[in-house]
Coordinates of C-alpha atoms in Angstrom, one line a residue:
Chain F
M1 CA 0.0 0.0 0.0
F2 CA 1.2 3.5 -0.9
E3 CA 4.3 1.7 -2.1
N4 CA 5.3 4.5 -4.5
I5 CA 4.7 7.4 -2.1
K6 CA 5.3 6.2 1.4
K7 CA 9.0 6.3 1.4
Q8 CA 9.3 10.0 0.9
S9 CA 6.1 11.3 2.5
I10 CA 4.8 11.8 6.0
L11 CA 1.4 11.8 7.7
Y12 CA 0.8 14.3 10.5
I13 CA -1.8 13.2 13.0
I14 CA -3.2 16.0 15.1
D15 CA -5.7 15.0 17.7
D16 CA -6.0 15.9 21.4
N17 CA -7.1 12.4 22.2
V18 CA -3.9 10.5 23.0
S19 CA -5.3 7.0 22.5
V20 CA -6.7 7.9 19.0
C21 CA -3.3 9.4 18.1
K22 CA -1.5 6.3 19.3
S23 CA -3.8 3.9 17.5
L24 CA -3.5 5.8 14.2
E25 CA 0.3 5.9 14.6
W26 CA 0.4 2.2 15.2
M27 CA -1.9 1.4 12.3
F28 CA 0.2 3.4 9.9
D29 CA 3.3 1.9 11.3
S30 CA 1.9 -1.5 10.5
I31 CA 1.8 -0.7 6.9
G32 CA 5.2 1.1 7.0
F33 CA 3.9 4.6 6.7
Q34 CA 5.8 7.3 8.5
T35 CA 3.7 9.4 10.9
K36 CA 4.2 12.2 13.4
T37 CA 1.6 12.8 16.1
F38 CA 0.7 16.0 17.9
N39 CA -1.8 16.5 20.7
S40 CA -2.4 20.1 19.8
A41 CA -2.5 22.2 16.7
K42 CA 0.1 24.6 18.2
H43 CA 2.7 21.9 18.6
F44 CA 2.1 20.9 15.0
L45 CA 2.6 24.4 13.7
V46 CA 5.9 24.7 15.6
E47 CA 7.3 21.3 14.6
F48 CA 6.2 20.3 11.1
N49 CA 8.4 20.6 8.1
P50 CA 6.7 22.5 5.3
N51 CA 9.1 21.2 2.6
Q52 CA 8.3 17.6 3.1
I53 CA 5.6 16.0 1.0
G54 CA 2.7 14.7 3.1
C55 CA -0.7 15.5 4.5
A56 CA -2.3 16.2 7.8
L57 CA -5.1 14.2 9.5
V58 CA -6.7 16.7 11.9
D59 CA -9.4 16.3 14.5
V60 CA -12.0 19.1 14.1
R61 CA -12.8 19.4 17.8
M62 CA -9.8 20.2 19.9
P63 CA -9.3 22.4 23.0
G64 CA -7.3 25.6 22.3
M65 CA -6.8 25.9 18.5
S66 CA -9.5 23.9 16.8
G67 CA -9.1 22.0 13.6
L68 CA -10.8 24.7 11.6
E69 CA -8.6 27.4 13.2
L70 CA -5.5 25.4 12.3
Q71 CA -6.6 25.2 8.7
E72 CA -7.1 28.9 8.6
E73 CA -3.6 29.4 10.1
I74 CA -2.1 27.1 7.5
H75 CA -3.8 29.1 4.7
K76 CA -2.6 32.4 6.2
R77 CA 1.0 31.1 6.1
N78 CA 0.6 30.0 2.5
I79 CA 1.3 26.4 3.4
L80 CA 0.0 24.0 0.7
L81 CA -0.2 20.9 3.0
P82 CA -3.6 19.2 2.3
I83 CA -5.7 18.6 5.4
I84 CA -8.1 15.7 6.0
F85 CA -10.5 16.3 8.8
M86 CA -11.8 13.7 11.1
T87 CA -14.6 14.2 13.5
G88 CA -16.9 12.3 15.8
H89 CA -19.6 14.9 15.3
A90 CA -20.2 14.8 11.6
D91 CA -22.9 16.9 10.3
S92 CA -23.3 18.0 6.8
E93 CA -23.0 21.7 7.7
L94 CA -19.6 21.2 9.3
A95 CA -18.5 19.1 6.4
T96 CA -19.5 21.8 4.0
Q97 CA -17.8 24.4 6.1
C98 CA -14.6 22.5 6.2
K99 CA -14.6 21.9 2.5
E100 CA -15.4 25.5 1.7
L101 CA -12.4 26.5 3.8
G102 CA -10.3 24.3 1.7
A103 CA -10.2 21.0 3.5
F104 CA -9.1 18.1 1.3
D105 CA -11.5 15.7 2.8
F106 CA -13.8 15.1 5.8
L107 CA -14.1 11.8 7.5
E108 CA -16.2 10.5 10.3
K109 CA -14.9 8.7 13.3
P110 CA -14.5 5.8 13.7
I111 CA -12.8 6.1 10.4
D112 CA -13.4 3.7 7.5
S113 CA -9.8 2.7 6.8
K114 CA -10.4 2.1 3.1
K115 CA -11.7 5.6 2.7
L116 CA -8.9 7.0 4.8
F117 CA -6.2 5.3 2.8
I118 CA -7.7 6.4 -0.5
S119 CA -8.0 9.9 0.8
I120 CA -4.4 10.1 2.1
E121 CA -3.1 8.7 -1.2
N122 CA -5.0 11.3 -3.1
A123 CA -3.9 14.1 -0.8
I124 CA -0.3 13.2 -1.0
N125 CA -0.4 12.9 -4.8
Y126 CA -2.1 16.3 -4.9
H127 CA 0.6 17.8 -2.6
C128 CA 3.3 16.2 -4.8
G129 CA 1.7 17.7 -7.9
L130 CA 1.4 21.1 -6.3
I131 CA 5.0 21.2 -5.1
N132 CA 6.3 20.0 -8.5
A133 CA 4.2 22.5 -10.4
L134 CA 5.4 25.4 -8.3
D135 CA 9.1 24.3 -8.3
P136 CA 9.7 22.1 -11.3
A137 CA 13.5 22.2 -10.7
D138 CA 13.1 20.4 -7.4
Chain V
M1 CA -86.5 31.5 45.1
E2 CA -83.3 31.0 43.4
N3 CA -84.3 32.1 40.0
S4 CA -86.6 34.8 41.1
V5 CA -85.9 38.4 40.4
S6 CA -86.0 41.2 43.0
I7 CA -88.4 44.2 42.9
L8 CA -87.9 47.1 45.2
V9 CA -90.9 49.1 46.4
V10 CA -90.1 52.4 48.1
D11 CA -92.9 54.0 50.0
D12 CA -93.1 55.7 53.4
L13 CA -96.6 54.3 54.1
P14 CA -96.9 50.7 55.3
E15 CA -100.4 50.4 54.0
N16 CA -99.1 51.0 50.5
H17 CA -96.6 48.2 51.0
V18 CA -99.5 45.8 51.7
A19 CA -101.4 47.0 48.6
M20 CA -98.3 46.5 46.4
E21 CA -97.6 43.1 47.8
A22 CA -101.2 42.1 47.0
I23 CA -100.8 43.2 43.4
L24 CA -97.3 41.9 42.8
S25 CA -97.3 38.6 44.7
K26 CA -98.8 36.8 41.7
F27 CA -95.5 37.1 39.9
H28 CA -93.9 35.0 42.7
Q29 CA -90.8 37.2 42.7
N30 CA -88.8 38.6 45.6
I31 CA -90.4 41.8 46.7
I32 CA -88.4 44.0 49.0
F33 CA -89.8 47.0 50.8
A34 CA -88.1 50.2 51.8
H35 CA -89.8 52.9 54.0
S36 CA -87.6 55.7 52.9
G37 CA -85.2 56.9 50.2
T38 CA -82.2 56.3 52.6
Q39 CA -83.3 52.7 53.2
A40 CA -83.7 52.2 49.4
L41 CA -80.2 53.5 48.8
R42 CA -78.9 50.9 51.3
L43 CA -80.8 48.1 49.6
I44 CA -79.6 48.8 46.1
L45 CA -76.1 48.1 47.5
Q46 CA -77.2 44.6 48.6
H47 CA -79.5 43.5 45.7
E48 CA -79.8 43.7 42.0
F49 CA -83.3 44.9 41.2
A50 CA -85.3 44.2 38.0
V51 CA -87.4 47.3 38.7
I52 CA -87.7 49.9 41.4
L53 CA -91.1 51.3 42.2
L54 CA -90.4 54.7 43.8
D55 CA -92.9 56.9 45.6
V56 CA -92.3 60.5 44.8
N57 CA -93.7 62.1 47.9
M58 CA -91.7 60.9 50.9
P59 CA -90.5 62.7 54.0
G60 CA -86.7 63.2 54.1
L61 CA -85.2 62.1 50.8
N62 CA -88.0 62.4 48.3
G63 CA -88.4 60.1 45.3
L64 CA -86.8 62.4 42.7
E65 CA -83.7 62.9 44.9
T66 CA -83.5 59.2 45.7
A67 CA -83.7 58.4 42.0
R68 CA -80.9 60.9 41.2
I69 CA -78.6 59.2 43.7
I70 CA -79.5 55.8 42.5
R71 CA -78.7 56.8 38.9
S72 CA -75.4 58.3 40.0
R73 CA -74.2 54.8 40.9
E74 CA -72.7 53.2 37.8
K75 CA -74.2 49.8 38.5
N76 CA -77.7 51.3 38.6
N77 CA -77.4 53.4 35.5
Y78 CA -79.9 51.3 33.7
T79 CA -82.0 49.9 36.6
P80 CA -85.6 50.7 35.6
I81 CA -87.3 53.2 37.9
I82 CA -91.1 53.7 37.9
F83 CA -92.3 56.7 39.9
L84 CA -95.5 56.3 41.8
T85 CA -97.2 59.7 42.1
C86 CA -100.5 61.5 42.7
L87 CA -100.4 63.8 39.8
D88 CA -102.6 66.5 41.3
R89 CA -101.2 66.3 44.8
D90 CA -97.5 66.0 44.1
Q91 CA -97.5 68.5 41.3
I92 CA -94.4 66.8 40.0
D93 CA -92.7 67.9 36.8
I94 CA -93.0 64.8 34.7
N95 CA -90.2 66.1 32.4
E96 CA -87.9 66.4 35.3
G97 CA -88.7 62.8 36.3
Y98 CA -87.8 61.5 32.9
S99 CA -84.6 63.5 32.8
I100 CA -83.5 61.9 36.1
G101 CA -84.0 58.6 34.5
A102 CA -87.6 57.4 35.2
V103 CA -88.8 54.9 32.7
D104 CA -92.4 55.4 33.6
F105 CA -94.9 57.0 35.8
I106 CA -97.8 55.3 37.6
F107 CA -100.4 57.5 39.0
K108 CA -102.2 57.0 42.3
P109 CA -104.6 55.6 43.0
I110 CA -102.9 52.7 41.5
N111 CA -104.6 50.6 38.9
P112 CA -103.5 47.0 39.7
I113 CA -103.7 46.0 36.0
I114 CA -101.6 48.8 34.8
L115 CA -99.1 48.3 37.6
S116 CA -98.8 44.6 37.1
S117 CA -98.5 44.8 33.3
K118 CA -95.8 47.4 33.5
V119 CA -93.9 45.5 36.2
K120 CA -94.2 42.3 34.2
V121 CA -92.4 43.9 31.3
F122 CA -89.4 44.6 33.5
I123 CA -89.4 41.2 35.1
D124 CA -89.3 39.6 31.7
L125 CA -86.6 42.0 30.5
F126 CA -84.5 41.3 33.5
T127 CA -84.9 37.6 33.2
K128 CA -84.0 37.6 29.6
S129 CA -81.0 39.9 30.0
T130 CA -79.8 37.8 32.9
L131 CA -80.1 34.7 30.7
A132 CA -78.2 36.5 27.9
F133 CA -75.6 37.5 30.4
K134 CA -75.2 34.0 31.7
L135 CA -74.9 32.7 28.2
Q136 CA -72.3 35.2 27.4
E137 CA -70.5 34.4 30.6
E138 CA -70.6 30.7 29.8
L139 CA -69.2 31.4 26.3
E140 CA -66.4 33.4 27.8
N141 CA -65.7 30.6 30.3
R142 CA -65.6 28.1 27.5
K143 CA -63.3 30.3 25.6
K144 CA -61.1 30.7 28.6
A145 CA -61.1 26.9 29.1
E146 CA -60.2 26.5 25.5
I147 CA -57.3 28.9 25.8
Q148 CA -56.2 27.2 29.0
S149 CA -56.2 23.8 27.3
I150 CA -54.3 25.2 24.4
N151 CA -51.8 26.6 26.9
Q152 CA -51.6 23.3 28.7
K153 CA -51.0 21.6 25.4
R154 CA -48.3 24.1 24.6
Q155 CA -46.7 23.4 27.9
L156 CA -46.8 19.7 27.2
D157 CA -45.2 20.4 23.9
I158 CA -42.5 22.4 25.5
A159 CA -41.9 19.6 28.1
E160 CA -41.8 17.1 25.2
L161 CA -39.4 19.4 23.4
N162 CA -37.2 19.7 26.5
R163 CA -37.2 15.9 26.8
F164 CA -36.3 15.6 23.2
T165 CA -33.5 18.1 23.5
A166 CA -32.2 16.3 26.6
I167 CA -32.2 13.0 24.7
K168 CA -30.5 14.7 21.8
E169 CA -27.8 16.1 24.0
L170 CA -27.4 12.9 25.9
T171 CA -27.1 11.0 22.6
S172 CA -24.5 13.5 21.5
A173 CA -22.6 13.0 24.7
I174 CA -22.7 9.2 24.4
S175 CA -21.6 9.3 20.8
H176 CA -18.7 11.7 21.6
E177 CA -17.5 9.5 24.4
L178 CA -17.8 6.3 22.5
T179 CA -16.3 7.6 19.3
Q180 CA -12.8 7.8 20.8
P181 CA -12.4 4.2 21.9
L182 CA -14.2 2.9 18.8
T183 CA -11.8 4.9 16.6
S184 CA -8.8 3.4 18.4
I185 CA -10.2 -0.2 18.2
S186 CA -10.9 0.2 14.5
N187 CA -7.4 1.5 13.9
Y188 CA -5.7 -1.3 15.8
I189 CA -7.8 -3.9 14.0
T190 CA -7.1 -2.4 10.6
G191 CA -3.3 -2.3 11.4
S192 CA -3.4 -5.9 12.7
L193 CA -5.1 -7.1 9.5
H194 CA -2.4 -5.5 7.5
L195 CA 0.3 -7.1 9.5
L196 CA -1.3 -10.5 9.2
S197 CA -1.9 -10.2 5.5
N198 CA 1.8 -9.9 5.0
P199 CA 3.2 -13.4 4.2
D200 CA 6.5 -12.5 5.9
F201 CA 4.7 -11.5 9.0
L202 CA 7.2 -11.1 11.9
K203 CA 5.9 -8.5 14.3
K204 CA 4.0 -10.9 16.6
D205 CA 4.8 -8.9 19.7
S206 CA 3.6 -5.7 18.1
L207 CA 0.4 -7.4 17.1
I208 CA -0.3 -8.8 20.5
S209 CA 0.3 -5.4 22.2
A210 CA -2.0 -3.7 19.7
L211 CA -4.8 -6.3 20.2
E212 CA -4.3 -5.9 24.0
I213 CA -4.9 -2.2 23.7
A214 CA -7.9 -2.7 21.4
K215 CA -9.3 -5.1 24.0
N216 CA -8.9 -2.5 26.8
E217 CA -10.5 0.1 24.6
T218 CA -13.6 -2.1 24.3
Y219 CA -13.6 -2.3 28.1
R220 CA -13.4 1.5 28.2
A221 CA -16.3 1.8 25.8
G222 CA -18.3 -0.6 28.0
E223 CA -17.4 1.4 31.1
I224 CA -18.6 4.6 29.4
L225 CA -21.9 3.0 28.6
H226 CA -22.1 1.6 32.1
R227 CA -21.5 5.0 33.6
I228 CA -24.1 6.7 31.5
K229 CA -26.6 4.1 32.3
N230 CA -25.7 4.5 36.0
F231 CA -26.1 8.2 35.7
S232 CA -29.5 8.0 34.2
R233 CA -30.6 5.4 36.7
K234 CA -29.1 7.1 39.7
K235 CA -27.7 3.7 40.8
H236 CA -26.8 2.9 44.3
I237 CA -23.4 3.6 45.4
F238 CA -20.9 0.8 45.7
F239 CA -18.4 1.4 48.5
E240 CA -15.1 -0.2 48.6
N241 CA -11.8 0.3 50.3
V242 CA -9.9 3.0 48.6
V243 CA -6.7 4.9 49.4
L244 CA -7.7 8.3 48.3
N245 CA -4.2 9.7 47.8
N246 CA -3.3 6.7 45.6
L247 CA -6.5 7.1 43.6
I248 CA -5.6 10.8 42.9
M249 CA -2.0 9.9 41.9
N250 CA -3.3 7.2 39.6
I251 CA -5.7 9.5 37.9
V252 CA -3.0 12.2 37.5
S253 CA -0.6 9.7 35.9
L254 CA -3.4 8.5 33.6
L255 CA -3.9 12.1 32.4
E256 CA -0.2 13.0 32.6
D257 CA 0.4 12.7 28.9
R258 CA -2.2 15.3 28.1
I259 CA -1.4 17.6 31.0
K260 CA 2.4 17.5 30.6
S261 CA 2.2 18.0 26.9
N262 CA 0.6 21.4 27.6
N263 CA 3.3 22.3 30.2
I264 CA 0.9 22.3 33.0
N265 CA 2.4 21.9 36.5
I266 CA 0.6 19.8 39.0
N267 CA 1.3 20.3 42.7
F268 CA 0.1 18.0 45.5
T269 CA -0.5 18.6 49.1
L270 CA -1.9 15.2 50.2
C271 CA -2.9 14.5 53.8
D272 CA -1.0 11.6 55.4
K273 CA -4.1 10.4 57.2
L274 CA -5.6 9.7 53.8
N275 CA -3.0 7.1 53.0
M276 CA -5.3 4.7 55.0
P277 CA -8.1 3.0 53.2
V278 CA -11.5 4.7 53.4
L279 CA -14.8 3.6 51.9
L280 CA -15.7 5.3 48.7
D281 CA -17.1 4.4 45.3
K282 CA -13.8 4.2 43.5
I283 CA -15.2 4.5 39.9
Q284 CA -17.4 7.4 40.7
I285 CA -14.6 9.4 42.6
E286 CA -12.2 8.6 39.7
Q287 CA -14.7 10.0 37.3
V288 CA -15.1 13.1 39.3
M289 CA -11.4 13.6 39.5
I290 CA -11.0 13.0 35.8
N291 CA -13.7 15.5 34.9
L292 CA -12.4 18.2 37.2
L293 CA -8.8 17.8 36.1
K294 CA -9.8 17.8 32.4
N295 CA -11.9 21.0 33.0
S296 CA -8.9 22.7 34.7
K297 CA -6.6 21.6 32.0
E298 CA -8.9 22.9 29.2
A299 CA -9.4 26.2 31.0
L300 CA -5.7 26.7 31.4
I301 CA -5.0 25.9 27.8
N302 CA -7.7 28.0 26.4
S303 CA -6.8 31.0 28.5
K304 CA -3.1 30.8 27.6
T305 CA -2.4 31.2 31.3
K306 CA 1.3 31.9 32.2
D307 CA 2.8 29.1 34.3
P308 CA -0.3 27.1 34.2
T309 CA -0.7 25.2 37.5
I310 CA -3.2 22.8 39.0
K311 CA -3.0 22.3 42.8
I312 CA -4.6 19.2 44.3
E313 CA -5.0 19.1 48.1
T314 CA -6.5 16.5 50.3
L315 CA -7.4 17.0 54.0
L316 CA -9.0 15.1 56.8
T317 CA -10.7 17.6 59.2
K318 CA -11.2 17.1 62.9
S319 CA -14.9 16.5 62.3
N320 CA -14.0 13.6 60.1
K321 CA -14.7 15.2 56.8
I322 CA -12.6 14.4 53.8
I323 CA -11.8 17.5 51.7
I324 CA -10.5 17.4 48.2
E325 CA -9.6 20.7 46.6
I326 CA -8.6 21.3 43.0
K327 CA -7.4 24.8 42.2
D328 CA -6.0 26.2 39.0
N329 CA -4.6 29.6 38.1
G330 CA -6.8 30.0 35.0
P331 CA -9.4 32.5 34.2
G332 CA -11.8 31.3 36.9
I333 CA -15.5 30.6 36.5
D334 CA -17.8 33.1 34.8
A335 CA -20.0 34.7 37.5
S336 CA -23.1 34.1 35.4
V337 CA -22.8 30.3 35.8
L338 CA -21.2 30.1 39.2
N339 CA -24.5 29.3 40.9
N340 CA -25.7 26.7 38.5
I341 CA -22.5 25.3 37.1
F342 CA -23.4 21.8 38.4
D343 CA -26.8 21.8 36.7
L344 CA -27.3 19.5 33.8
Y345 CA -26.5 21.1 30.4
V346 CA -24.9 24.2 31.9
T347 CA -21.5 24.6 30.4
T348 CA -18.9 27.3 30.0
K349 CA -17.1 25.5 27.2
E350 CA -17.9 26.7 23.7
K351 CA -18.6 23.2 22.5
G352 CA -19.4 21.6 25.9
I353 CA -22.4 19.6 26.6
G354 CA -22.8 20.4 30.3
I355 CA -23.0 16.9 31.6
G356 CA -19.6 16.4 33.2
L357 CA -20.2 18.5 36.3
A358 CA -23.7 17.2 36.7
I359 CA -22.2 13.8 36.9
C360 CA -19.7 15.0 39.4
R361 CA -22.3 16.4 41.7
A362 CA -24.5 13.3 41.4
A363 CA -21.5 11.2 42.4
I364 CA -20.5 13.3 45.3
E365 CA -24.1 13.7 46.6
A366 CA -24.5 9.9 46.3
H367 CA -21.6 9.8 48.9
R368 CA -23.7 12.3 51.0
G369 CA -21.0 14.8 50.4
N370 CA -21.1 18.1 48.6
I371 CA -19.1 19.9 45.9
I372 CA -18.8 23.6 45.5
A373 CA -17.2 25.8 42.9
T374 CA -15.7 29.2 43.7
N375 CA -13.2 31.6 42.3
N376 CA -9.9 32.2 43.9
L377 CA -9.3 35.9 44.9
N378 CA -6.0 35.7 43.0
G379 CA -7.6 34.3 39.9
G380 CA -8.5 30.7 39.0
A381 CA -11.2 28.3 39.9
I382 CA -11.5 26.2 43.1
F383 CA -13.5 23.0 43.2
K384 CA -14.0 21.8 46.8
I385 CA -15.4 18.4 47.5
T386 CA -16.4 17.5 51.0
L387 CA -17.1 13.8 51.8
P388 CA -18.0 12.2 55.1
L389 CA -15.3 9.8 56.4
K390 CA -16.4 6.2 56.2
V391 CA -14.0 3.5 57.2
K392 CA -14.4 -0.3 56.9
E393 CA -17.0 -1.3 59.4
E394 CA -16.4 -3.8 62.1
V395 CA -16.8 -7.4 61.0
E396 CA -20.5 -8.1 60.9
N397 CA -22.2 -11.1 62.4
V398 CA -20.0 -11.2 65.5

C-alpha cells in the first residue's frame, strides 16, 4: 500500500485524544507509513516541516486551537499541505464548512480505513503535484 | 327562590306596602320594601333589582332625589325606575322625572292591572338579560377553558421538546464519548489485518500489544456505557476500600500525557491520614477527578495562562470530613454560571455539553457529600469536595 509514495512522505496526525493518536500511529506503522503525532494544533505548527511531502489528519474538535482554526492558520501562512479532517460529530453543515475553507477531505470517526487510505493517497499525490508544479526544478 | 328576580318598592306608608304586595305577589318574585329613600339606597347596594317602584312624595329624601342618587351609581345606570305619584297632589314635573331617569310613571290611586302589566315587562326583560348575560359568561368561560387547554398543550409540547433536547444532548454526549475508543479499536484492528496479510509476518509482539490495547478500549467503551446508564438510573453507590491519595495519583498519571504535553504543572498537598483506606465508590470518585482535572486543563490551555498550574489538596478535618480541593490559576468561572454550574446542560465551554459537572455532583451527593465551585481571589477556579469519612465497618455477624 502506498508503495510509491510512502518512502518520501509523512502523515501528520493532530488529535487531542492521545489514544486515538497512538492507535493511528500504530496502524500506519503496521503498513510502514511514516507518521508524526501531535496532541495540539500549536505543537504541530511549531514542529512540522513545510518542505516535506505529506498531508495532515486533523481532529475538528480540539481544545485551544480547533481543527478549523488550524486550517485557517495554514492558509494564512501559505502552506500547501492538504488537510483531511476527522470528527466524531459529523454533520453536513460542518463538512461543507470544512470543504469551503479548503479541506481536502472530511471523514467521520470511527474512520473507515479504506476511505482513509484512499483519501491520504489522493492528498499526497495532490501535494506532490502542487510542489512539483510550483518548483519544477526540485 | 333561586331564580326569582327582586323588585324594590319604596314608599313611606306601610299600607301602600300591603297593597303593592297584594298586586305583585302573583309574579312569585322577591319583593323588597323600603320605608324611605335612605333605606332604598342601602338596599340597592345589597341587591340587584329588576325594577324599582319609587314613591315620589316621601319625607326626608324624596323620590326624585333618591332616583338621582340611584342613577349616580354606575351599576344602577340602567335599573328601571317607575315613579308612583299623585299627579294632582305631588305637582311633579314629569319632564324632570324622565330626565332623572324614570322609565315610567304610575299615578295613584294605583290601577292594579296597569301596575302589574308594567312590572311584568321589566321582570321579563331582567330575566332575559340575565339569561343572555349568563350565556355570554358561559361562552367566555368556554373560551377561557379552550385557551387554557391550548396553553396546557403548549406546555406539554415544551416539556416534550425539552425531553427531546435532553435526549439529543445525551445522545451527542454518548456518541462523543464512544467515538474515541471505537476509533482506536478500528485503527488497531485495521493495522493488525495489514500485518497478518503480509506473508512475511514477523511482528508478533507488536500485534499482541495492539490487540491488547484494542481489548482494553472495548472495556473502556463498555465502562462509558455503564457510567451513562448509572447516571441515568441514579444507581446505588458501591463502597469499597480506597486509598484516596493513591486514587488521585493514579488519575493524574493517567492524564499525565495530556497535561504534561501542555506544560501544566501539578502540585500536590496530600494529607498523610488519607493514606489509609476509606470507603468510597472508586469508579465514581475517579470519574469526578478526571472530569475536574480535564476541566482545569482545558481552562488553562484556552486562557493561555502563564505558568499554568493545578493544585490538588486532600485533607481530613477534625470533624472527620474528607476535603479534596482542585485549584487552578486559569481565568476562573464566569459569574453568570457560578451558581448553577453543576446543573445538567450548563457549560462554560464553547462546545461543551454540560453533563460532566452534573455527573460529578450526582456522584458526590451519592456519597452524602457536597461539591462547590468558587473563584480564587488571586484568579483561577476552586472546586472543593467534602465527603463524610467512612472506614471499613467492624466485621459483621460477630
